[in-house]
Short mmCIF file of C-alpha atoms and ligand atoms in Angstrom, two decimals:
data_model
loop_
_atom_site.label_atom_id
_atom_site.label_comp_id
_atom_site.label_asym_id
_atom_site.label_seq_id
_atom_site.Cartn_x
_atom_site.Cartn_y
_atom_site.Cartn_z
CA MET A 175 -5.09 -6.27 15.99
CA ILE A 176 -6.51 -8.82 13.81
CA GLN A 177 -7.76 -12.25 15.00
CA VAL A 178 -8.54 -15.32 12.94
CA LYS A 179 -10.65 -17.99 14.50
CA SER A 180 -11.40 -21.55 13.39
CA LEU A 181 -10.90 -20.43 9.68
CA TYR A 182 -11.68 -23.05 6.93
CA LYS A 183 -11.27 -22.82 3.12
CA SER A 184 -11.46 -25.31 0.44
CA PHE A 185 -11.58 -25.35 -3.22
CA GLU A 186 -14.01 -27.83 -4.94
CA GLY A 187 -13.78 -30.19 -2.02
CA LYS A 188 -10.19 -29.94 -1.55
CA ASP A 189 -9.40 -28.43 1.91
CA VAL A 190 -6.76 -25.71 1.69
CA LEU A 191 -7.06 -24.12 5.29
CA MET A 192 -8.22 -26.01 8.27
CA ASP A 193 -9.07 -24.67 11.58
CA ILE A 194 -6.57 -21.55 11.46
CA ASN A 195 -6.39 -19.70 14.51
CA ALA A 196 -4.18 -16.86 14.95
CA THR A 197 -3.82 -13.37 16.52
CA PHE A 198 -1.75 -10.69 14.65
CA ASP A 199 -0.87 -7.75 17.00
CA ASN A 200 -0.41 -4.11 16.14
CA GLY A 201 3.04 -2.48 15.97
CA LYS A 202 4.35 -6.00 15.11
CA THR A 203 5.44 -7.52 11.95
CA ASN A 204 3.61 -10.85 12.07
CA LEU A 205 4.89 -13.31 9.48
CA ILE A 206 3.08 -16.20 7.78
CA ILE A 207 5.61 -18.76 6.62
CA GLY A 208 5.41 -22.17 5.05
CA GLN A 209 6.38 -24.26 2.04
CA SER A 210 4.85 -23.23 -1.48
CA GLY A 211 1.38 -24.43 -1.57
CA SER A 212 0.88 -24.55 2.26
CA GLY A 213 -1.92 -21.84 1.92
CA LYS A 214 -0.30 -18.50 2.84
CA THR A 215 -1.75 -16.67 0.06
CA VAL A 216 -5.15 -18.16 0.45
CA LEU A 217 -5.05 -17.21 4.13
CA MET A 218 -4.21 -13.70 3.37
CA LYS A 219 -6.74 -13.40 0.66
CA CYS A 220 -9.42 -14.55 3.00
CA ILE A 221 -8.29 -12.03 5.65
CA VAL A 222 -8.54 -9.10 3.19
CA GLY A 223 -11.79 -10.30 1.65
CA LEU A 224 -10.59 -11.48 -1.71
CA LEU A 225 -11.70 -14.96 -0.85
CA THR A 226 -14.59 -16.05 1.42
CA PRO A 227 -13.94 -18.85 3.81
CA GLU A 228 -16.37 -21.57 4.41
CA LYS A 229 -16.27 -21.25 8.16
CA GLY A 230 -14.56 -18.96 10.82
CA GLU A 231 -14.22 -15.57 11.96
CA ILE A 232 -12.00 -12.66 11.18
CA LEU A 233 -11.97 -9.81 13.62
CA TYR A 234 -10.58 -6.39 12.88
CA ASP A 235 -9.94 -4.85 16.30
CA GLY A 236 -13.07 -6.69 17.35
CA ARG A 237 -15.08 -5.90 14.26
CA ASN A 238 -16.46 -9.05 12.68
CA PHE A 239 -15.50 -8.77 8.95
CA LEU A 240 -17.39 -11.74 7.66
CA ASN A 241 -20.68 -10.34 9.08
CA MET A 242 -20.26 -6.77 7.65
CA ASN A 243 -22.45 -5.41 5.01
CA LYS A 244 -21.04 -4.12 1.80
CA ARG A 245 -20.80 -0.55 2.97
CA GLU A 246 -19.02 -1.38 6.27
CA LYS A 247 -16.58 -3.68 4.30
CA LYS A 248 -15.86 -0.79 1.86
CA THR A 249 -15.21 1.46 4.84
CA LEU A 250 -12.64 -1.16 6.42
CA ARG A 251 -11.03 -1.81 3.01
CA ARG A 252 -9.79 1.93 3.31
CA GLU A 253 -8.09 1.09 6.44
CA MET A 254 -5.99 -1.61 4.66
CA GLY A 255 -2.89 -1.35 2.50
CA MET A 256 -1.69 -4.03 0.38
CA ILE A 257 1.51 -5.00 -1.34
CA PHE A 258 1.38 -7.88 -3.70
CA GLN A 259 4.00 -10.24 -5.00
CA SER A 260 4.95 -8.25 -8.01
CA ALA A 261 4.98 -4.44 -7.19
CA ALA A 262 1.88 -4.17 -9.23
CA LEU A 263 2.45 -0.64 -10.29
CA PHE A 264 0.81 1.37 -13.03
CA ASP A 265 3.38 1.44 -15.85
CA SER A 266 1.80 4.41 -17.62
CA LEU A 267 1.72 6.58 -14.39
CA THR A 268 4.72 8.23 -12.86
CA VAL A 269 6.07 7.15 -9.48
CA LEU A 270 4.25 10.25 -7.89
CA GLU A 271 0.94 9.52 -9.71
CA ASN A 272 1.05 5.83 -8.68
CA VAL A 273 1.37 6.93 -5.03
CA MET A 274 -1.44 9.49 -5.53
CA PHE A 275 -3.78 6.75 -7.02
CA PRO A 276 -5.50 5.74 -3.84
CA LEU A 277 -5.69 9.30 -2.59
CA ASP A 278 -7.25 10.28 -5.80
CA MET A 279 -9.66 7.31 -5.22
CA PHE A 280 -10.63 7.57 -1.81
CA SER A 281 -9.35 10.86 -0.16
CA ASN A 282 -11.49 14.05 -0.19
CA ALA A 283 -8.26 16.23 0.40
CA THR A 284 -7.65 18.87 -2.18
CA TYR A 285 -5.18 18.16 -4.95
CA ARG A 286 -2.50 20.37 -3.31
CA ASP A 287 -2.78 18.20 -0.03
CA ARG A 288 -2.83 14.86 -2.15
CA VAL A 289 0.43 15.82 -3.65
CA LYS A 290 1.81 16.81 -0.42
CA ARG A 291 0.85 13.48 1.08
CA ALA A 292 2.14 11.42 -1.74
CA ARG A 293 5.39 13.25 -1.73
CA PHE A 294 5.58 12.66 2.21
CA CYS A 295 5.21 8.95 1.66
CA LEU A 296 7.83 8.88 -1.17
CA ASP A 297 10.02 10.79 1.09
CA ARG A 298 9.41 8.08 3.84
CA VAL A 299 10.69 5.30 1.40
CA ASN A 300 13.65 7.58 0.28
CA LEU A 301 12.37 7.93 -3.20
CA ILE A 302 11.41 11.60 -3.49
CA GLU A 303 14.00 12.12 -6.26
CA ALA A 304 12.19 9.43 -8.37
CA GLN A 305 8.94 11.06 -8.21
CA ASN A 306 8.68 11.93 -11.97
CA LYS A 307 10.20 8.73 -13.30
CA TYR A 308 8.03 5.85 -14.63
CA PRO A 309 8.04 2.35 -13.14
CA GLY A 310 10.01 0.85 -16.06
CA GLU A 311 12.86 3.37 -15.51
CA ILE A 312 13.53 2.25 -11.84
CA SER A 313 14.78 -0.87 -10.31
CA GLY A 314 12.76 -3.72 -8.88
CA GLY A 315 13.69 -2.62 -5.22
CA MET A 316 12.69 0.87 -5.96
CA GLN A 317 9.36 -0.33 -7.57
CA LYS A 318 8.75 -2.25 -4.17
CA ARG A 319 9.42 0.88 -2.27
CA VAL A 320 7.00 2.75 -4.42
CA ALA A 321 4.52 0.01 -3.70
CA ILE A 322 5.02 0.51 -0.09
CA ALA A 323 4.58 4.32 -0.35
CA ARG A 324 1.34 3.71 -2.20
CA ALA A 325 0.07 1.10 0.43
CA ILE A 326 0.65 3.68 3.28
CA ALA A 327 -0.77 6.74 1.44
CA LEU A 328 -4.08 6.19 3.06
CA ASN A 329 -2.56 5.98 6.63
CA PRO A 330 -3.78 2.24 6.82
CA GLN A 331 -4.24 0.62 10.21
CA TYR A 332 -3.61 -2.89 8.45
CA LEU A 333 -0.85 -3.57 5.92
CA PHE A 334 -0.76 -7.00 4.06
CA CYS A 335 2.46 -8.01 2.19
CA ASP A 336 2.54 -11.04 -0.01
CA GLU A 337 5.99 -12.08 -0.49
CA PRO A 338 7.35 -8.57 -0.66
CA ASN A 339 10.83 -9.72 -1.19
CA SER A 340 10.29 -11.90 -4.23
CA GLY A 341 12.70 -11.20 -7.02
CA LEU A 342 15.05 -8.91 -4.79
CA ASP A 343 18.74 -9.55 -3.84
CA PRO A 344 19.35 -10.18 -0.08
CA LYS A 345 20.53 -6.76 0.38
CA THR A 346 17.72 -5.11 -1.21
CA SER A 347 15.35 -7.59 0.93
CA LEU A 348 16.76 -6.32 3.88
CA VAL A 349 16.11 -2.74 3.20
CA ILE A 350 12.40 -3.49 2.19
CA ASP A 351 12.04 -5.58 5.43
CA GLU A 352 13.52 -2.88 7.68
CA LEU A 353 11.25 -0.13 6.00
CA ILE A 354 8.19 -2.26 6.55
CA HIS A 355 9.16 -2.98 10.16
CA ASP A 356 10.01 0.65 10.83
CA ILE A 357 6.82 1.81 9.34
CA THR A 358 4.81 -0.78 11.27
CA THR A 359 6.31 0.41 14.57
CA GLU A 360 5.99 3.96 13.70
CA TYR A 361 2.36 3.99 12.76
CA SER A 362 1.57 1.02 15.09
CA MET A 363 -0.01 -0.84 12.18
CA THR A 364 -1.07 -4.48 12.20
CA THR A 365 1.21 -5.82 9.47
CA ILE A 366 0.96 -9.22 8.15
CA ILE A 367 3.74 -10.64 5.82
CA ASN A 368 3.86 -13.85 3.79
CA THR A 369 7.20 -15.03 3.23
CA HIS A 370 9.61 -17.84 2.75
CA ASP A 371 12.67 -15.80 3.15
CA MET A 372 14.54 -17.07 6.13
CA ASN A 373 16.52 -13.61 6.34
CA SER A 374 12.99 -12.10 7.03
CA VAL A 375 12.11 -14.70 9.52
CA MET A 376 15.36 -14.00 11.52
CA GLY A 377 15.38 -10.35 11.08
CA ILE A 378 11.62 -8.99 11.49
CA GLY A 379 9.91 -12.05 12.91
CA ASP A 380 8.25 -10.33 15.75
CA SER A 381 5.48 -13.04 15.52
CA ILE A 382 5.55 -16.23 13.15
CA LEU A 383 2.84 -18.65 12.26
CA TYR A 384 4.11 -21.57 10.44
CA ILE A 385 1.53 -23.31 8.12
CA TYR A 386 2.08 -26.83 7.07
CA GLN A 387 -0.38 -28.10 4.47
CA GLY A 388 -3.24 -26.00 5.48
CA HIS A 389 -2.99 -26.03 9.26
CA LYS A 390 -1.22 -24.18 11.94
CA GLU A 391 1.91 -26.26 12.86
CA TRP A 392 3.68 -23.79 15.00
CA GLU A 393 3.86 -20.30 16.27
CA GLY A 394 6.27 -18.39 18.15
CA THR A 395 8.80 -15.45 17.62
CA LYS A 396 12.26 -15.31 15.84
CA ASN A 397 13.87 -16.01 19.21
CA ASP A 398 11.72 -19.11 19.76
CA VAL A 399 12.75 -20.61 16.34
CA PHE A 400 16.07 -21.51 17.60
CA THR A 401 14.89 -23.55 20.49
CA ALA A 402 11.72 -24.97 18.86
CA THR A 403 11.44 -28.70 18.82
CA ASN A 404 8.71 -29.10 16.06
CA ASP A 405 10.49 -31.31 13.49
CA ARG A 406 8.63 -29.88 10.53
CA LEU A 407 9.44 -26.27 11.49
CA ASN A 408 12.95 -27.27 11.96
CA ASN A 409 13.14 -29.08 8.53
CA PHE A 410 11.54 -25.95 6.93
CA ILE A 411 13.67 -23.35 8.58
CA PHE A 412 16.99 -25.15 8.82
CA ALA A 413 16.67 -26.48 5.33
CA SER A 414 20.17 -24.75 4.48
CA ASP A 415 23.30 -26.11 6.20
CA LEU A 416 24.30 -22.59 7.36
CA LEU A 417 21.08 -22.01 9.37
CA ARG A 418 21.56 -25.56 11.04
CA LYS A 419 25.04 -24.60 12.06
CA VAL A 420 23.92 -21.38 13.48
CA LYS A 421 21.36 -23.29 15.57
CA GLU A 422 23.96 -25.75 16.78
CA VAL A 423 26.26 -22.92 17.89
CA GLU A 424 23.36 -21.36 19.71
CA GLU A 425 22.54 -24.54 21.41
CA HIS A 426 26.02 -25.28 22.58
CA GLY A 427 26.45 -21.82 23.68
CA ARG A 428 23.54 -22.23 26.21
N1 LIG B 566 -8.43 -20.03 -6.71
C1 LIG B 566 -8.10 -21.39 -6.40
N2 LIG B 566 -8.53 -22.54 -6.84
C2 LIG B 566 -8.23 -23.68 -6.44
N3 LIG B 566 -7.16 -23.89 -5.73
C3 LIG B 566 -6.44 -22.91 -5.19
C4 LIG B 566 -6.82 -21.57 -5.77
N4 LIG B 566 -6.03 -20.74 -4.88
C5 LIG B 566 -5.16 -21.46 -4.25
N5 LIG B 566 -5.29 -22.89 -4.49
C6 LIG B 566 -4.71 -23.96 -3.95
O1 LIG B 566 -4.52 -23.76 -2.49
C7 LIG B 566 -3.31 -24.16 -2.19
C8 LIG B 566 -2.65 -23.13 -1.23
O2 LIG B 566 -2.04 -22.10 -2.22
P1 LIG B 566 -1.53 -20.80 -1.79
O3 LIG B 566 -1.36 -19.95 -3.03
O4 LIG B 566 -2.10 -20.14 -0.51
O5 LIG B 566 -0.07 -21.31 -1.40
P2 LIG B 566 1.24 -20.32 -0.89
O6 LIG B 566 1.56 -20.93 0.56
O7 LIG B 566 0.78 -18.99 -0.97
O8 LIG B 566 2.39 -20.85 -1.78
P3 LIG B 566 3.57 -19.98 -2.46
O9 LIG B 566 4.74 -19.81 -1.43
O10 LIG B 566 4.01 -20.61 -3.71
O11 LIG B 566 2.90 -18.64 -2.82
C9 LIG B 566 -2.46 -24.62 -3.27
O12 LIG B 566 -2.70 -26.16 -3.28
C10 LIG B 566 -3.29 -24.01 -4.38
O13 LIG B 566 -3.32 -24.72 -5.52
MG1 LIG B 567 1.77 -17.35 -2.00
#
């Protein structure tokens, strides 16, 4: 579980995050949603330590991240897996070598065991047959799956995904979403996903935090979305006519 308490972040006097309070449970896919520029990436970067907030607390299963010394932070970082907007694979390394990279960096296991672990992770994302290919030789969706395999190589307790579906078609996005969701429940990880993909919201929105211009505007689950009365949330979620119609049918069915 990750808790964020009264978090504030600004850049050159401009407030970007204001009084963010949130709890992200383990075993759940916790979504952060909001318009472009609302502060999702800045919030995630504060949580993982790539940015330092002005005020607030970030607790990793009770451990106060911002009060940690360098060594403690380094230990905690090894418990984190990250998937960024672009898959960010190393082009000159094979798929297998990409997944082995964090193991080579941080694990004391033997070479044999590191290969075994990397192959296990590639198998988990259904990509074992692509292990000797280079990122340039596989599709964008496959690259994302390699990024997921690499992110889980060290068995992280915490998984962070910033727009994991960007650049993917809806069907491939679904595969990625389901994969992240399954891995999250399987290993009881605390997973946080930034997205503005409404299919993800409806599909894997175990917990949803809606940010509007840097503050928490609403929180709930995918089931709560249909009955939510927050106008800003509804305008954001039901921006497409199709979803608005689904909501109407749901409401009239009740
Ligand atoms: N390093 C920075 N310096 C100054 N301003 C920044 C910096 N990083 C982000 N911002 C500003 O903070 C605000 C929030 O940006 P952020 O990237 O978190 O938005 P986002 O919700 O992730 O948007 P998107 O959906 O487009 O990814 C924006 O106004 C952005 O310009
Ligand atoms: Mg972003």
